[in-house]
Short mmCIF file of C-alpha atoms in Angstrom, two decimals:
data_model
loop_
_atom_site.label_atom_id
_atom_site.label_comp_id
_atom_site.label_asym_id
_atom_site.label_seq_id
_atom_site.Cartn_x
_atom_site.Cartn_y
_atom_site.Cartn_z
CA MET A 775 38.61 -40.04 -27.02
CA ALA A 776 37.73 -36.39 -26.98
CA THR A 777 40.33 -34.16 -28.52
CA LEU A 778 41.32 -30.79 -27.13
CA ARG A 779 39.11 -29.09 -29.65
CA ASP A 780 36.09 -31.18 -28.62
CA ILE A 781 36.52 -30.20 -24.99
CA LYS A 782 36.88 -26.55 -25.90
CA ARG A 783 33.68 -26.75 -27.92
CA LYS A 784 31.86 -28.39 -25.04
CA ILE A 785 32.97 -25.66 -22.63
CA ASN A 786 31.74 -22.97 -24.99
CA SER A 787 28.38 -24.62 -25.36
CA ILE A 788 27.91 -24.93 -21.61
CA ASN A 789 28.84 -21.30 -21.21
CA SER A 790 26.11 -20.21 -23.58
CA THR A 791 23.59 -22.48 -21.84
CA GLN A 792 24.56 -20.85 -18.60
CA SER A 793 23.92 -17.38 -19.91
CA ILE A 794 20.44 -18.52 -20.94
CA THR A 795 19.61 -20.05 -17.57
CA ARG A 796 20.99 -17.02 -15.78
CA THR A 797 18.77 -14.71 -17.82
CA MET A 798 15.75 -16.93 -17.26
CA LYS A 799 16.40 -16.83 -13.57
CA MET A 800 16.42 -13.07 -13.57
CA VAL A 801 13.26 -12.89 -15.65
CA SER A 802 11.53 -15.28 -13.24
CA ALA A 803 12.67 -13.21 -10.29
CA THR A 804 10.93 -10.16 -11.75
CA LYS A 805 7.81 -12.13 -12.59
CA LEU A 806 7.80 -13.63 -9.13
CA ARG A 807 7.82 -10.20 -7.59
CA ARG A 808 4.86 -9.13 -9.69
CA ALA A 809 2.92 -12.31 -8.97
CA GLN A 810 3.68 -12.03 -5.30
CA ASP A 811 2.25 -8.51 -5.30
CA ALA A 812 -1.01 -9.76 -6.78
CA TYR A 813 -1.02 -12.60 -4.29
CA GLU A 814 -0.53 -10.34 -1.27
CA LYS A 815 -3.31 -8.07 -2.47
CA ILE A 816 -5.95 -10.75 -2.68
CA LYS A 817 -4.80 -12.76 0.35
CA ASP A 818 -6.62 -10.87 3.08
CA TYR A 819 -9.81 -10.56 1.10
CA ALA A 820 -9.88 -14.26 0.22
CA LYS A 821 -9.18 -15.36 3.77
CA LYS A 822 -11.75 -13.07 5.36
CA MET A 823 -14.26 -14.10 2.75
CA GLU A 824 -13.66 -17.76 3.54
CA ASN A 825 -14.07 -17.14 7.28
CA LEU A 826 -17.20 -15.10 6.77
CA VAL A 827 -18.81 -17.69 4.53
CA GLY A 828 -17.82 -20.35 7.07
CA ARG A 829 -19.59 -18.43 9.82
CA ILE A 830 -22.68 -17.83 7.71
CA ILE A 831 -23.19 -21.39 6.58
CA THR A 832 -22.75 -23.01 9.99
CA LYS A 833 -25.83 -21.04 11.00
CA LEU A 834 -27.90 -22.13 8.06
CA PRO A 835 -30.40 -24.89 8.55
CA LYS A 836 -29.41 -28.01 6.63
CA ASP A 837 -30.29 -28.38 2.95
CA THR A 838 -31.26 -24.76 2.40
CA HIS A 839 -28.97 -24.21 -0.53
CA PRO A 840 -28.12 -26.72 -3.26
CA LEU A 841 -24.44 -25.77 -3.24
CA LEU A 842 -24.19 -26.52 0.46
CA THR A 843 -25.92 -29.87 0.42
CA GLU A 844 -23.79 -32.94 0.29
CA ARG A 845 -25.25 -35.57 -1.99
CA GLU A 846 -25.90 -38.98 -0.59
CA GLU A 847 -24.67 -40.83 -3.59
CA ILE A 848 -21.50 -39.56 -5.18
CA LYS A 849 -20.98 -40.97 -8.63
CA ASN A 850 -19.20 -38.39 -10.73
CA VAL A 851 -16.28 -36.41 -9.46
CA LEU A 852 -14.51 -33.50 -11.11
CA ILE A 853 -10.98 -32.43 -10.33
CA VAL A 854 -9.92 -28.91 -11.21
CA ALA A 855 -6.15 -29.06 -11.64
CA ILE A 856 -4.27 -25.78 -11.89
CA ALA A 857 -0.68 -25.62 -13.19
CA SER A 858 1.11 -23.85 -16.03
CA ASP A 859 1.75 -23.81 -19.77
CA ARG A 860 5.49 -23.81 -19.59
CA GLY A 861 8.13 -26.16 -18.33
CA LEU A 862 11.64 -25.55 -17.01
CA CYS A 863 10.32 -25.08 -13.52
CA GLY A 864 11.44 -28.22 -11.74
CA GLY A 865 8.73 -30.49 -10.50
CA PHE A 866 6.03 -27.83 -10.52
CA ASN A 867 3.85 -29.28 -13.27
CA SER A 868 4.59 -32.94 -12.73
CA ASN A 869 3.74 -32.62 -9.02
CA ILE A 870 0.25 -31.51 -9.96
CA GLY A 871 0.01 -34.28 -12.55
CA LEU A 872 1.15 -36.81 -9.96
CA ALA A 873 -1.32 -35.55 -7.39
CA VAL A 874 -4.17 -35.96 -9.87
CA GLU A 875 -2.96 -39.42 -10.83
CA ASN A 876 -2.69 -40.48 -7.19
CA PHE A 877 -6.10 -39.17 -6.38
CA ILE A 878 -7.61 -41.13 -9.25
CA ALA A 879 -5.72 -44.29 -8.32
CA GLN A 880 -6.92 -44.07 -4.73
CA ASN A 881 -10.54 -43.27 -5.47
CA LYS A 882 -11.10 -45.23 -8.65
CA ASP A 883 -13.24 -47.84 -6.92
CA LYS A 884 -15.33 -45.39 -4.93
CA TYR A 885 -16.68 -43.33 -7.80
CA GLU A 886 -18.02 -44.15 -11.21
CA ASN A 887 -16.30 -41.39 -13.13
CA ILE A 888 -13.47 -39.08 -12.28
CA HIS A 889 -12.89 -36.29 -14.78
CA VAL A 890 -10.39 -33.48 -14.89
CA TYR A 891 -10.76 -29.80 -15.71
CA VAL A 892 -7.26 -28.65 -16.44
CA PHE A 893 -5.40 -25.33 -16.45
CA GLY A 894 -2.09 -25.36 -18.29
CA ARG A 895 -0.61 -27.12 -21.29
CA LYS A 896 2.00 -29.16 -19.43
CA VAL A 897 -0.39 -30.96 -17.10
CA ARG A 898 -2.83 -31.39 -19.96
CA ASP A 899 -0.14 -33.26 -21.91
CA TYR A 900 0.90 -35.21 -18.84
CA LEU A 901 -2.64 -36.40 -18.10
CA ALA A 902 -3.53 -36.99 -21.73
CA ARG A 903 -0.54 -39.31 -22.07
CA ARG A 904 -1.91 -41.34 -19.18
CA LYS A 905 -5.34 -41.53 -20.79
CA ILE A 906 -7.06 -39.58 -18.07
CA ASN A 907 -10.41 -38.13 -19.04
CA ILE A 908 -10.09 -34.38 -19.55
CA ILE A 909 -13.40 -32.61 -20.01
CA LYS A 910 -12.12 -29.11 -20.43
CA GLU A 911 -8.82 -27.36 -20.76
CA ARG A 912 -7.80 -23.75 -20.30
CA LEU A 913 -4.51 -22.84 -21.88
CA ASP A 914 -2.60 -19.58 -22.02
CA VAL A 915 -4.01 -18.35 -18.77
CA LYS A 916 -1.80 -15.39 -17.96
CA LEU A 917 -2.77 -12.42 -15.89
CA VAL A 918 -6.26 -13.24 -14.75
CA GLY A 919 -8.91 -10.83 -13.62
CA MET A 920 -11.92 -11.32 -11.44
CA ASP A 921 -14.19 -11.61 -14.48
CA PHE A 922 -12.23 -14.63 -15.68
CA SER A 923 -12.54 -16.42 -12.35
CA GLU A 924 -16.23 -15.52 -12.22
CA GLU A 925 -16.68 -17.21 -15.57
CA VAL A 926 -14.90 -20.36 -14.38
CA ALA A 927 -16.79 -20.39 -11.09
CA SER A 928 -20.18 -20.11 -12.76
CA GLU A 929 -19.20 -22.91 -15.10
CA LEU A 930 -18.37 -25.14 -12.14
CA ILE A 931 -21.53 -24.15 -10.30
CA LYS A 932 -23.52 -25.11 -13.38
CA PHE A 933 -21.80 -28.50 -13.55
CA TYR A 934 -22.76 -29.12 -9.97
CA ILE A 935 -26.32 -27.84 -10.12
CA ASP A 936 -27.07 -29.75 -13.34
CA GLY A 937 -25.99 -32.91 -11.58
CA GLU A 938 -23.16 -33.63 -13.97
CA TYR A 939 -20.83 -33.88 -11.01
CA ASP A 940 -21.59 -34.65 -7.38
CA LYS A 941 -18.35 -33.38 -5.99
CA ILE A 942 -15.71 -30.98 -7.23
CA TYR A 943 -12.13 -30.82 -5.98
CA LEU A 944 -9.45 -28.23 -6.52
CA ILE A 945 -5.76 -29.15 -6.88
CA TYR A 946 -3.20 -26.38 -7.07
CA THR A 947 0.18 -25.34 -5.76
CA HIS A 948 0.22 -23.17 -2.67
CA PHE A 949 3.00 -20.65 -2.27
CA GLU A 950 4.52 -20.56 1.20
CA SER A 951 7.80 -18.85 0.52
CA ALA A 952 10.24 -18.41 -2.37
CA VAL A 953 11.71 -21.82 -1.56
CA LYS A 954 8.64 -23.67 -0.36
CA TYR A 955 5.49 -24.57 -2.25
CA VAL A 956 3.13 -27.41 -1.60
CA VAL A 957 0.42 -29.12 -3.61
CA ARG A 958 -2.99 -28.57 -2.08
CA LEU A 959 -6.14 -30.57 -2.50
CA GLU A 960 -9.34 -28.81 -1.45
CA GLU A 961 -13.01 -29.56 -1.65
CA PHE A 962 -14.62 -26.94 -3.84
CA LEU A 963 -18.24 -28.03 -4.05
CA PRO A 964 -20.35 -28.68 -2.09
CA ILE A 965 -19.17 -26.06 0.39
CA MET A 966 -18.50 -27.64 3.75
CA PRO A 967 -19.38 -25.82 6.94
CA SER A 968 -16.33 -25.00 9.02
CA GLU A 969 -15.63 -27.03 12.14
CA GLU A 970 -15.75 -24.02 14.43
CA GLU A 971 -18.95 -23.17 16.21
CA TYR A 972 -20.10 -19.60 16.21
CA GLU A 973 -22.55 -18.27 18.69
CA GLY A 974 -25.76 -16.47 17.94
CA ASP A 975 -27.53 -15.76 14.72
CA TYR A 976 -27.45 -12.60 12.70
CA LEU A 977 -30.00 -10.02 11.90
CA TYR A 978 -30.12 -10.32 8.11
CA GLU A 979 -30.74 -7.45 5.80
CA PRO A 980 -32.43 -7.61 3.30
CA SER A 981 -32.90 -11.35 3.92
CA ARG A 982 -30.82 -14.38 4.66
CA GLU A 983 -31.67 -16.00 1.39
CA LYS A 984 -30.61 -12.97 -0.63
CA ILE A 985 -27.32 -12.62 1.18
CA VAL A 986 -26.48 -16.30 0.83
CA ASN A 987 -27.35 -16.26 -2.85
CA ALA A 988 -25.14 -13.25 -3.41
CA ILE A 989 -22.14 -14.23 -1.33
CA ILE A 990 -21.70 -17.83 -2.45
CA PRO A 991 -20.87 -17.16 -6.11
CA LYS A 992 -18.62 -14.32 -4.99
CA PHE A 993 -16.87 -16.62 -2.56
CA LEU A 994 -16.35 -19.34 -5.16
CA SER A 995 -14.97 -17.02 -7.79
CA THR A 996 -12.66 -15.45 -5.22
CA LYS A 997 -11.46 -18.91 -4.34
CA ILE A 998 -10.69 -19.72 -7.98
CA TYR A 999 -8.93 -16.41 -8.44
CA TYR A 1000 -6.89 -16.94 -5.29
CA ALA A 1001 -5.91 -20.46 -6.36
CA ILE A 1002 -4.78 -19.28 -9.80
CA VAL A 1003 -2.74 -16.42 -8.40
CA ASP A 1004 -1.29 -18.72 -5.75
CA SER A 1005 -0.32 -21.24 -8.41
CA GLN A 1006 1.25 -18.62 -10.67
CA THR A 1007 3.32 -17.25 -7.81
CA SER A 1008 4.55 -20.75 -7.02
CA GLU A 1009 5.35 -21.35 -10.67
CA HIS A 1010 7.67 -18.37 -10.90
CA ALA A 1011 9.32 -19.25 -7.62
CA ALA A 1012 9.82 -22.84 -8.82
CA ARG A 1013 11.27 -21.70 -12.11
CA MET A 1014 13.57 -19.28 -10.39
CA SER A 1015 15.09 -21.93 -8.16
CA ALA A 1016 15.27 -24.47 -11.00
CA MET A 1017 17.20 -21.97 -13.10
CA GLU A 1018 19.44 -21.08 -10.22
CA ASN A 1019 20.36 -24.73 -9.81
CA ALA A 1020 20.97 -25.07 -13.54
CA THR A 1021 23.27 -22.06 -13.48
CA LYS A 1022 25.19 -23.51 -10.56
CA ASN A 1023 25.54 -26.86 -12.30
CA CYS A 1024 26.88 -25.15 -15.41
CA THR A 1025 29.62 -23.45 -13.40
CA GLU A 1026 30.56 -26.77 -11.88
CA MET A 1027 30.74 -28.50 -15.25
CA VAL A 1028 32.79 -25.74 -16.81
CA ASN A 1029 35.27 -25.99 -13.95
CA THR A 1030 35.66 -29.74 -14.33
CA LEU A 1031 36.01 -29.53 -18.09
CA THR A 1032 38.56 -26.73 -17.86
CA LEU A 1033 40.62 -28.86 -15.52
CA ILE A 1034 40.53 -31.78 -17.96
CA TYR A 1035 41.33 -29.45 -20.83
CA ASN A 1036 44.43 -28.04 -19.10
CA LYS A 1037 45.66 -31.47 -18.08
CA ARG A 1038 45.25 -32.78 -21.58
CA ARG A 1039 47.09 -29.77 -23.03
CA GLN A 1040 49.96 -30.18 -20.60
CA GLU A 1041 50.20 -33.86 -21.51
CA GLY A 1042 50.43 -32.93 -25.17
CA ILE A 1043 53.21 -30.45 -24.51
CA THR A 1044 55.20 -32.92 -22.43
CA LYS A 1045 54.89 -35.53 -25.13
CA GLU A 1046 56.10 -33.16 -27.82
CA MET A 1047 59.05 -32.09 -25.67
CA LEU A 1048 60.04 -35.72 -25.17
CA ASP A 1049 59.85 -36.27 -28.90
CA ILE A 1050 62.11 -33.30 -29.59
CA VAL A 1051 64.63 -34.25 -26.91
CA GLY A 1052 64.57 -37.86 -28.11
CA GLY A 1053 65.10 -36.71 -31.70
CA ALA A 1054 68.01 -34.48 -30.73
CA GLU A 1055 69.65 -37.31 -28.77
CA ALA A 1056 69.31 -39.60 -31.74
CA LEU A 1057 70.90 -37.05 -34.09
CA LYS A 1058 73.84 -36.56 -31.74
CA GLY A 1059 74.87 -40.19 -32.18
CA THR A 1060 75.45 -39.92 -35.92
CA MET B 1127 -16.37 5.41 25.26
CA SER B 1128 -16.40 2.02 23.66
CA GLN B 1129 -15.33 1.75 20.08
CA LEU B 1130 -15.79 -0.39 17.01
CA ASP B 1131 -13.08 -2.37 15.26
CA LEU B 1132 -13.54 -1.55 11.62
CA GLU B 1133 -11.93 -3.48 8.79
CA ILE B 1134 -12.63 -2.59 5.17
CA ILE B 1135 -11.06 -5.01 2.74
CA THR B 1136 -11.15 -5.09 -1.05
CA PRO B 1137 -9.48 -7.52 -3.46
CA GLU B 1138 -6.89 -4.81 -3.98
CA ARG B 1139 -5.89 -4.03 -0.43
CA VAL B 1140 -6.85 -3.56 3.19
CA LEU B 1141 -8.25 -0.04 3.05
CA VAL B 1142 -9.17 0.59 6.67
CA LYS B 1143 -8.18 -1.18 9.86
CA GLU B 1144 -9.02 1.17 12.67
CA GLN B 1145 -10.95 1.86 15.83
CA VAL B 1146 -13.92 4.02 15.00
CA GLU B 1147 -16.90 5.48 16.81
CA LEU B 1148 -19.53 5.23 14.12
CA LEU B 1149 -20.01 3.66 10.73
CA GLU B 1150 -22.65 4.49 8.18
CA ALA B 1151 -23.23 2.83 4.82
CA LYS B 1152 -25.90 2.02 2.31
CA SER B 1153 -27.64 -1.32 1.97
CA GLU B 1154 -30.34 -2.47 -0.36
CA LEU B 1155 -32.98 -1.28 2.10
CA GLY B 1156 -31.45 2.13 2.63
CA GLU B 1157 -28.82 3.65 4.83
CA PHE B 1158 -27.79 2.07 8.09
CA GLY B 1159 -25.58 3.16 10.93
CA ILE B 1160 -23.57 1.07 13.37
CA LEU B 1161 -22.71 2.19 16.89
CA PRO B 1162 -20.97 0.15 19.59
CA GLY B 1163 -23.26 -2.48 21.08
CA HIS B 1164 -25.00 -3.27 17.83
CA ILE B 1165 -26.75 -6.61 17.43
CA GLN B 1166 -25.06 -9.30 15.27
CA PHE B 1167 -25.78 -8.11 11.83
CA LEU B 1168 -25.19 -9.23 8.28
CA THR B 1169 -26.04 -7.17 5.25
CA THR B 1170 -25.26 -6.53 1.63
CA VAL B 1171 -23.65 -3.20 0.87
CA ASP B 1172 -24.75 -1.21 -2.13
CA ILE B 1173 -22.73 1.07 -4.32
CA GLY B 1174 -22.62 4.30 -2.44
CA GLU B 1175 -20.98 6.34 0.23
CA VAL B 1176 -19.49 4.82 3.38
CA ARG B 1177 -18.76 7.15 6.28
CA TYR B 1178 -16.98 6.53 9.50
CA VAL B 1179 -16.17 8.76 12.44
CA LYS B 1180 -12.86 8.56 14.19
CA ASP B 1181 -11.80 10.98 16.92
CA GLY B 1182 -14.69 13.24 15.99
CA LYS B 1183 -13.59 13.48 12.38
CA THR B 1184 -15.68 12.06 9.55
CA TYR B 1185 -14.02 10.10 6.74
CA TYR B 1186 -15.70 9.39 3.43
CA ILE B 1187 -15.25 6.37 1.19
CA ALA B 1188 -16.69 5.61 -2.24
CA ALA B 1189 -17.67 1.96 -2.12
CA GLY B 1190 -18.58 -0.62 -4.70
CA GLY B 1191 -20.93 -3.41 -3.72
CA GLY B 1192 -20.13 -6.00 -1.09
CA PHE B 1193 -20.99 -7.37 2.33
CA ALA B 1194 -20.78 -6.17 5.90
CA GLU B 1195 -20.79 -8.21 9.09
CA VAL B 1196 -21.07 -6.92 12.64
CA VAL B 1197 -20.18 -9.22 15.54
CA ASN B 1198 -19.26 -8.06 19.05
CA ASP B 1199 -18.35 -4.54 18.00
CA LYS B 1200 -16.21 -5.83 15.16
CA ILE B 1201 -17.18 -4.74 11.69
CA LEU B 1202 -15.93 -6.57 8.67
CA MET B 1203 -16.66 -5.06 5.27
CA LEU B 1204 -15.73 -6.97 2.15
CA LEU B 1205 -16.16 -4.67 -0.81
CA GLU B 1206 -15.51 -5.13 -4.48
CA SER B 1207 -13.89 -1.73 -4.63
CA ALA B 1208 -13.38 1.19 -2.27
CA GLU B 1209 -11.52 4.47 -2.35
CA MET B 1210 -10.92 7.13 0.26
CA ALA B 1211 -12.32 10.54 -0.70
CA ASP B 1212 -8.91 12.13 -1.17
CA GLU B 1213 -7.70 9.35 -3.45
CA ILE B 1214 -10.42 9.74 -6.02
CA ASP B 1215 -9.36 10.83 -9.48
CA ILE B 1216 -12.13 13.33 -10.28
CA GLU B 1217 -11.25 13.66 -13.96
CA ARG B 1218 -11.43 9.91 -14.46
CA ALA B 1219 -14.74 9.73 -12.66
CA GLU B 1220 -16.13 12.50 -14.89
CA VAL B 1221 -15.02 10.63 -17.99
CA ALA B 1222 -16.51 7.38 -16.68
CA LYS B 1223 -19.77 9.14 -15.91
CA GLU B 1224 -20.03 10.72 -19.36
CA SER B 1225 -19.23 7.50 -21.20
CA ALA B 1226 -21.73 5.54 -19.11
CA GLU B 1227 -24.42 8.17 -19.75
CA ALA B 1228 -23.73 8.13 -23.48
CA ALA B 1229 -23.87 4.35 -23.55
CA LEU B 1230 -27.15 4.29 -21.61
CA LYS B 1231 -28.81 6.53 -24.18
CA GLU B 1232 -27.96 4.07 -26.94
CA LEU B 1233 -29.04 0.92 -25.15
CA SER B 1234 -32.46 -0.47 -24.52
CA PRO B 1235 -33.27 -1.00 -20.83
CA ASP B 1236 -33.74 -4.73 -21.43
CA SER B 1237 -30.27 -5.55 -22.69
CA PRO B 1238 -27.77 -7.05 -20.25
CA GLU B 1239 -25.30 -4.35 -21.20
CA TYR B 1240 -27.71 -1.75 -19.76
CA LYS B 1241 -27.28 -3.08 -16.24
CA ILE B 1242 -23.50 -3.01 -16.50
CA GLN B 1243 -23.52 0.60 -17.70
CA GLU B 1244 -26.01 1.57 -15.04
CA THR B 1245 -23.71 0.15 -12.36
CA ALA B 1246 -20.78 2.01 -13.90
CA LEU B 1247 -22.78 5.24 -13.86
CA ASN B 1248 -23.76 4.70 -10.24
CA LYS B 1249 -20.16 4.13 -9.26
CA ALA B 1250 -19.00 7.24 -11.08
CA ILE B 1251 -21.69 9.41 -9.47
CA THR B 1252 -20.80 8.04 -6.05
CA ARG B 1253 -17.15 8.76 -6.57
CA LEU B 1254 -17.87 12.31 -7.67
CA SER B 1255 -20.12 13.04 -4.73
CA VAL B 1256 -17.69 11.50 -2.25
CA ALA B 1257 -14.77 13.37 -3.76
CA SER B 1258 -16.58 16.64 -3.22
CA LYS B 1259 -16.68 15.95 0.52
CA LYS B 1260 -12.96 15.79 0.81
CA ARG B 1261 -11.74 17.57 3.90
#
């Protein structure tokens, strides 16, 4: 049975854990604000770009651009999974890992090979433990710039053009609000025309081909950039709420333990009193 | 008089979202102007000056490369970078121009670095010339 001193020690240790989680929560809150800023900045641009590209490619005749052409036979599939290097953020990383695992389990029979291109140490470890084929990993991705996403995008484009992969998917966490984030699975390549119909064709200057060739890489790198920023924002939000919960749980535990501690102390005092009274009574008799 | 809905968006921010009467910018083939009633139009935008007229007043923007789309009197410009004339930091542009010029002297025109510096120089010159048109 735990002695008074053991309980006291336990309470102290929980208190110091709580001060750590509280600090981490505050740090995450600041980081969240910064990430959210970056996210808000790129949001409009990324969305308008997506719409514009959607409008342009619905007007293109079929099979004009290799990145827009769906291959008849899909053998090799690449999943780009974006998560983070660090833990202590609830289910953030394992949700991405799970989504990848599920995708592979569901599509195993359809395709010959499914490989993963991974962002973040935690998911890398998660997938490696499950013997999932990782072809490339990017760790320590912090504040990204456009040049970084351009590099990644051109890498992916090369994979597709060289025929190493016939389809590329993107899995990342989408930030909806500070308390809501969802895992998203999107088709990255080939680019699918949007469902909407747009009327009339454009007058192209200098030429349609030139515009399409210029806008597609730009669109893809914007998409990667947006997904990374989106994921980072979600990560900080997830960590913030995980730490908030941890802090709350600490308070609860300290309260319970303090109650036990006081009860136990009172019991000890009562017992000692009884001993003294009993002793005194016994002495009286002699 | 009918007007144009103009939106100029960069990865940094939404720079302009206004009703304007006229827009002029530079494409690969030279300058172009958009007035209400323009045909559906899609073009690349070069580094250079973008002007628009609102309530009879002309506004100047220093633009990096990008794309412009015109549909039903709505203009959408997606630019890599853009600054209003009165926001431009002239000293910084001067420094950028000098360093790009110095770098260009050292490099051979065939190296990939040459292109990057040339673009930087173009941007700096554009920013300086736009800044000088500040109201």
